[in-house]
Amino acid sequence: MSSLSIKARITLGMGLILLLAIANAGHSIYRNISAKFESGEVAGSWIPAIENLGHMKGYLADHYLLVSDRVAGRDTSAAADFEKKLQAVEADLASATKVYAATLDSYLPDDPKGPEEKGLYKNYGDSRDVYFVAAKAAVKGVADAAGAAEA
């Protein structure tokens, strides 16, 4: 290197700097494309899934309030009308649950969050089913008590 003239050393140094700048630009473009892909996946899959979780929570709350009002005697509508309202909320919840369940298939096989999220979903489903059994039993008990009171 010491045998090179100053002009050659400056040219070589500038060439090396230019080469590093080009490599840095290439890496930046690659990372930008990667970030666009990941943000598109989040926007297309996970944001709607999270929004759907909010809908599921709302439908469960609506169902709970309907049952609670019926059991407490605040809902005095006809049994058929009450059952229609309850079935509509249950259908909305089933639809939202189906949409959320489909997002669980978007996990890659090597993603450690996949089994964890699927386990949480299974726990949710089990708890929801236990709640539905208890809610139906409570509503049936109220209906039976109302029938016995009329007799």
PDB file of C-alpha atoms in Angstrom:
ATOM      1  CA  MET A   1       0.000   0.000   0.000  1.00  0.00           C
ATOM      2  CA  SER A   2       2.875   2.364   0.722  1.00  0.00           C
ATOM      3  CA  SER A   3       4.162   1.869  -2.804  1.00  0.00           C
ATOM      4  CA  LEU A   4       0.976   3.398  -4.248  1.00  0.00           C
ATOM      5  CA  SER A   5       0.876   7.067  -5.073  1.00  0.00           C
ATOM      6  CA  ILE A   6      -1.360   9.412  -3.088  1.00  0.00           C
ATOM      7  CA  LYS A   7      -3.710   9.658  -6.062  1.00  0.00           C
ATOM      8  CA  ALA A   8      -4.075   5.851  -6.212  1.00  0.00           C
ATOM      9  CA  ARG A   9      -4.646   5.615  -2.417  1.00  0.00           C
ATOM     10  CA  ILE A  10      -7.351   8.312  -2.529  1.00  0.00           C
ATOM     11  CA  THR A  11      -9.003   6.616  -5.523  1.00  0.00           C
ATOM     12  CA  LEU A  12      -8.869   3.231  -3.785  1.00  0.00           C
ATOM     13  CA  GLY A  13     -10.282   4.728  -0.546  1.00  0.00           C
ATOM     14  CA  MET A  14     -13.083   6.519  -2.386  1.00  0.00           C
ATOM     15  CA  GLY A  15     -13.874   3.323  -4.321  1.00  0.00           C
ATOM     16  CA  LEU A  16     -14.082   1.373  -1.061  1.00  0.00           C
ATOM     17  CA  ILE A  17     -16.371   4.009   0.461  1.00  0.00           C
ATOM     18  CA  LEU A  18     -18.560   3.918  -2.672  1.00  0.00           C
ATOM     19  CA  LEU A  19     -18.707   0.110  -2.554  1.00  0.00           C
ATOM     20  CA  LEU A  20     -19.731   0.194   1.129  1.00  0.00           C
ATOM     21  CA  ALA A  21     -22.412   2.816   0.366  1.00  0.00           C
ATOM     22  CA  ILE A  22     -23.834   0.647  -2.422  1.00  0.00           C
ATOM     23  CA  ALA A  23     -23.855  -2.413  -0.138  1.00  0.00           C
ATOM     24  CA  ASN A  24     -25.579  -0.374   2.594  1.00  0.00           C
ATOM     25  CA  ALA A  25     -28.189   0.860   0.116  1.00  0.00           C
ATOM     26  CA  GLY A  26     -28.854  -2.704  -1.056  1.00  0.00           C
ATOM     27  CA  HIS A  27     -29.278  -3.885   2.517  1.00  0.00           C
ATOM     28  CA  SER A  28     -31.629  -0.986   3.270  1.00  0.00           C
ATOM     29  CA  ILE A  29     -33.780  -1.794   0.241  1.00  0.00           C
ATOM     30  CA  TYR A  30     -33.960  -5.441   1.311  1.00  0.00           C
ATOM     31  CA  ARG A  31     -35.007  -4.490   4.868  1.00  0.00           C
ATOM     32  CA  ASN A  32     -37.586  -2.027   3.518  1.00  0.00           C
ATOM     33  CA  ILE A  33     -39.179  -4.699   1.343  1.00  0.00           C
ATOM     34  CA  SER A  34     -39.171  -7.098   4.289  1.00  0.00           C
ATOM     35  CA  ALA A  35     -40.828  -4.509   6.552  1.00  0.00           C
ATOM     36  CA  LYS A  36     -43.489  -3.815   3.909  1.00  0.00           C
ATOM     37  CA  PHE A  37     -44.268  -7.521   3.699  1.00  0.00           C
ATOM     38  CA  GLU A  38     -44.536  -7.877   7.481  1.00  0.00           C
ATOM     39  CA  SER A  39     -46.680  -4.769   7.887  1.00  0.00           C
ATOM     40  CA  GLY A  40     -48.964  -6.028   5.131  1.00  0.00           C
ATOM     41  CA  GLU A  41     -49.372  -9.308   6.982  1.00  0.00           C
ATOM     42  CA  VAL A  42     -50.178  -7.490  10.218  1.00  0.00           C
ATOM     43  CA  ALA A  43     -52.672  -5.202   8.488  1.00  0.00           C
ATOM     44  CA  GLY A  44     -54.247  -8.012   6.512  1.00  0.00           C
ATOM     45  CA  SER A  45     -54.416 -10.671   9.186  1.00  0.00           C
ATOM     46  CA  TRP A  46     -53.765  -9.595  12.754  1.00  0.00           C
ATOM     47  CA  ILE A  47     -55.446  -6.192  12.976  1.00  0.00           C
ATOM     48  CA  PRO A  48     -58.771  -7.653  11.788  1.00  0.00           C
ATOM     49  CA  ALA A  49     -58.258 -10.608  14.148  1.00  0.00           C
ATOM     50  CA  ILE A  50     -57.723  -8.312  17.118  1.00  0.00           C
ATOM     51  CA  GLU A  51     -60.728  -6.250  16.104  1.00  0.00           C
ATOM     52  CA  ASN A  52     -62.711  -9.478  15.850  1.00  0.00           C
ATOM     53  CA  LEU A  53     -61.653 -10.398  19.403  1.00  0.00           C
ATOM     54  CA  GLY A  54     -63.314  -7.176  20.504  1.00  0.00           C
ATOM     55  CA  HIS A  55     -66.504  -8.221  18.720  1.00  0.00           C
ATOM     56  CA  MET A  56     -66.369 -11.629  20.400  1.00  0.00           C
ATOM     57  CA  LYS A  57     -65.993  -9.973  23.796  1.00  0.00           C
ATOM     58  CA  GLY A  58     -68.926  -7.677  23.035  1.00  0.00           C
ATOM     59  CA  TYR A  59     -71.175 -10.551  21.930  1.00  0.00           C
ATOM     60  CA  LEU A  60     -70.337 -12.498  25.084  1.00  0.00           C
ATOM     61  CA  ALA A  61     -71.132  -9.422  27.184  1.00  0.00           C
ATOM     62  CA  ASP A  62     -74.433  -8.964  25.322  1.00  0.00           C
ATOM     63  CA  HIS A  63     -75.289 -12.616  25.916  1.00  0.00           C
ATOM     64  CA  TYR A  64     -74.430 -12.328  29.607  1.00  0.00           C
ATOM     65  CA  LEU A  65     -76.561  -9.207  29.971  1.00  0.00           C
ATOM     66  CA  LEU A  66     -79.521 -10.843  28.232  1.00  0.00           C
ATOM     67  CA  VAL A  67     -79.328 -13.904  30.476  1.00  0.00           C
ATOM     68  CA  SER A  68     -78.704 -11.809  33.588  1.00  0.00           C
ATOM     69  CA  ASP A  69     -81.713  -9.599  32.875  1.00  0.00           C
ATOM     70  CA  ARG A  70     -83.887 -12.650  32.259  1.00  0.00           C
ATOM     71  CA  VAL A  71     -82.777 -14.425  35.436  1.00  0.00           C
ATOM     72  CA  ALA A  72     -83.152 -11.263  37.545  1.00  0.00           C
ATOM     73  CA  GLY A  73     -86.627 -10.634  36.155  1.00  0.00           C
ATOM     74  CA  ARG A  74     -85.713  -7.386  34.379  1.00  0.00           C
ATOM     75  CA  ASP A  75     -86.530  -8.918  30.980  1.00  0.00           C
ATOM     76  CA  THR A  76     -90.210  -9.759  30.932  1.00  0.00           C
ATOM     77  CA  SER A  77     -90.522 -10.301  27.187  1.00  0.00           C
ATOM     78  CA  ALA A  78     -92.176 -13.422  25.831  1.00  0.00           C
ATOM     79  CA  ALA A  79     -90.055 -16.575  25.919  1.00  0.00           C
ATOM     80  CA  ALA A  80     -90.028 -16.800  22.109  1.00  0.00           C
ATOM     81  CA  ASP A  81     -88.828 -13.192  21.750  1.00  0.00           C
ATOM     82  CA  PHE A  82     -86.139 -13.727  24.351  1.00  0.00           C
ATOM     83  CA  GLU A  83     -85.000 -16.921  22.649  1.00  0.00           C
ATOM     84  CA  LYS A  84     -84.776 -15.089  19.285  1.00  0.00           C
ATOM     85  CA  LYS A  85     -82.585 -12.366  20.819  1.00  0.00           C
ATOM     86  CA  LEU A  86     -80.376 -14.974  22.477  1.00  0.00           C
ATOM     87  CA  GLN A  87     -80.016 -17.004  19.279  1.00  0.00           C
ATOM     88  CA  ALA A  88     -79.125 -13.877  17.285  1.00  0.00           C
ATOM     89  CA  VAL A  89     -76.336 -13.000  19.730  1.00  0.00           C
ATOM     90  CA  GLU A  90     -75.118 -16.616  19.755  1.00  0.00           C
ATOM     91  CA  ALA A  91     -75.070 -16.662  15.929  1.00  0.00           C
ATOM     92  CA  ASP A  92     -73.075 -13.416  15.840  1.00  0.00           C
ATOM     93  CA  LEU A  93     -70.636 -14.835  18.385  1.00  0.00           C
ATOM     94  CA  ALA A  94     -70.279 -18.087  16.431  1.00  0.00           C
ATOM     95  CA  SER A  95     -69.578 -16.125  13.252  1.00  0.00           C
ATOM     96  CA  ALA A  96     -66.959 -13.930  14.931  1.00  0.00           C
ATOM     97  CA  THR A  97     -65.381 -16.982  16.569  1.00  0.00           C
ATOM     98  CA  LYS A  98     -65.132 -18.734  13.211  1.00  0.00           C
ATOM     99  CA  VAL A  99     -63.370 -15.714  11.693  1.00  0.00           C
ATOM    100  CA  TYR A 100     -60.892 -15.594  14.576  1.00  0.00           C
ATOM    101  CA  ALA A 101     -60.269 -19.361  14.412  1.00  0.00           C
ATOM    102  CA  ALA A 102     -59.272 -18.975  10.757  1.00  0.00           C
ATOM    103  CA  THR A 103     -56.498 -16.556  11.723  1.00  0.00           C
ATOM    104  CA  LEU A 104     -54.894 -19.260  13.869  1.00  0.00           C
ATOM    105  CA  ASP A 105     -54.024 -21.090  10.651  1.00  0.00           C
ATOM    106  CA  SER A 106     -51.804 -18.184   9.600  1.00  0.00           C
ATOM    107  CA  TYR A 107     -49.064 -19.126  12.089  1.00  0.00           C
ATOM    108  CA  LEU A 108     -46.000 -20.642  10.483  1.00  0.00           C
ATOM    109  CA  PRO A 109     -45.121 -24.134  11.780  1.00  0.00           C
ATOM    110  CA  ASP A 110     -41.921 -22.932  13.458  1.00  0.00           C
ATOM    111  CA  ASP A 111     -43.559 -19.933  15.171  1.00  0.00           C
ATOM    112  CA  PRO A 112     -43.518 -20.534  18.948  1.00  0.00           C
ATOM    113  CA  LYS A 113     -46.548 -18.275  19.437  1.00  0.00           C
ATOM    114  CA  GLY A 114     -48.788 -20.582  17.376  1.00  0.00           C
ATOM    115  CA  PRO A 115     -49.288 -23.355  19.945  1.00  0.00           C
ATOM    116  CA  GLU A 116     -49.618 -20.777  22.727  1.00  0.00           C
ATOM    117  CA  GLU A 117     -52.336 -18.862  20.870  1.00  0.00           C
ATOM    118  CA  LYS A 118     -54.119 -22.082  19.913  1.00  0.00           C
ATOM    119  CA  GLY A 119     -54.064 -23.141  23.574  1.00  0.00           C
ATOM    120  CA  LEU A 120     -55.597 -19.818  24.616  1.00  0.00           C
ATOM    121  CA  TYR A 121     -58.274 -20.251  21.952  1.00  0.00           C
ATOM    122  CA  LYS A 122     -59.048 -23.772  23.212  1.00  0.00           C
ATOM    123  CA  ASN A 123     -59.360 -22.468  26.791  1.00  0.00           C
ATOM    124  CA  TYR A 124     -61.685 -19.728  25.543  1.00  0.00           C
ATOM    125  CA  GLY A 125     -63.847 -22.269  23.713  1.00  0.00           C
ATOM    126  CA  ASP A 126     -64.034 -24.575  26.711  1.00  0.00           C
ATOM    127  CA  SER A 127     -64.932 -21.721  29.089  1.00  0.00           C
ATOM    128  CA  ARG A 128     -67.500 -20.351  26.648  1.00  0.00           C
ATOM    129  CA  ASP A 129     -69.152 -23.751  26.314  1.00  0.00           C
ATOM    130  CA  VAL A 130     -69.345 -24.194  30.099  1.00  0.00           C
ATOM    131  CA  TYR A 131     -70.865 -20.714  30.378  1.00  0.00           C
ATOM    132  CA  PHE A 132     -73.471 -21.507  27.692  1.00  0.00           C
ATOM    133  CA  VAL A 133     -74.531 -24.674  29.533  1.00  0.00           C
ATOM    134  CA  ALA A 134     -74.878 -22.747  32.799  1.00  0.00           C
ATOM    135  CA  ALA A 135     -76.738 -19.876  31.098  1.00  0.00           C
ATOM    136  CA  LYS A 136     -79.194 -22.236  29.397  1.00  0.00           C
ATOM    137  CA  ALA A 137     -79.790 -24.029  32.699  1.00  0.00           C
ATOM    138  CA  ALA A 138     -80.438 -20.712  34.467  1.00  0.00           C
ATOM    139  CA  VAL A 139     -82.873 -19.529  31.787  1.00  0.00           C
ATOM    140  CA  LYS A 140     -84.630 -22.919  31.846  1.00  0.00           C
ATOM    141  CA  GLY A 141     -84.862 -22.713  35.638  1.00  0.00           C
ATOM    142  CA  VAL A 142     -86.487 -19.291  35.402  1.00  0.00           C
ATOM    143  CA  ALA A 143     -88.912 -20.540  32.751  1.00  0.00           C
ATOM    144  CA  ASP A 144     -89.761 -23.611  34.872  1.00  0.00           C
ATOM    145  CA  ALA A 145     -90.286 -21.440  37.940  1.00  0.00           C
ATOM    146  CA  ALA A 146     -92.521 -19.073  35.980  1.00  0.00           C
ATOM    147  CA  GLY A 147     -94.527 -22.047  34.676  1.00  0.00           C
ATOM    148  CA  ALA A 148     -94.903 -23.443  38.194  1.00  0.00           C
ATOM    149  CA  ALA A 149     -96.010 -20.042  39.506  1.00  0.00           C
ATOM    150  CA  GLU A 150     -98.739 -19.825  36.842  1.00  0.00           C
ATOM    151  CA  ALA A 151    -100.072 -23.291  37.691  1.00  0.00           C
TER     152      ALA A 151
END
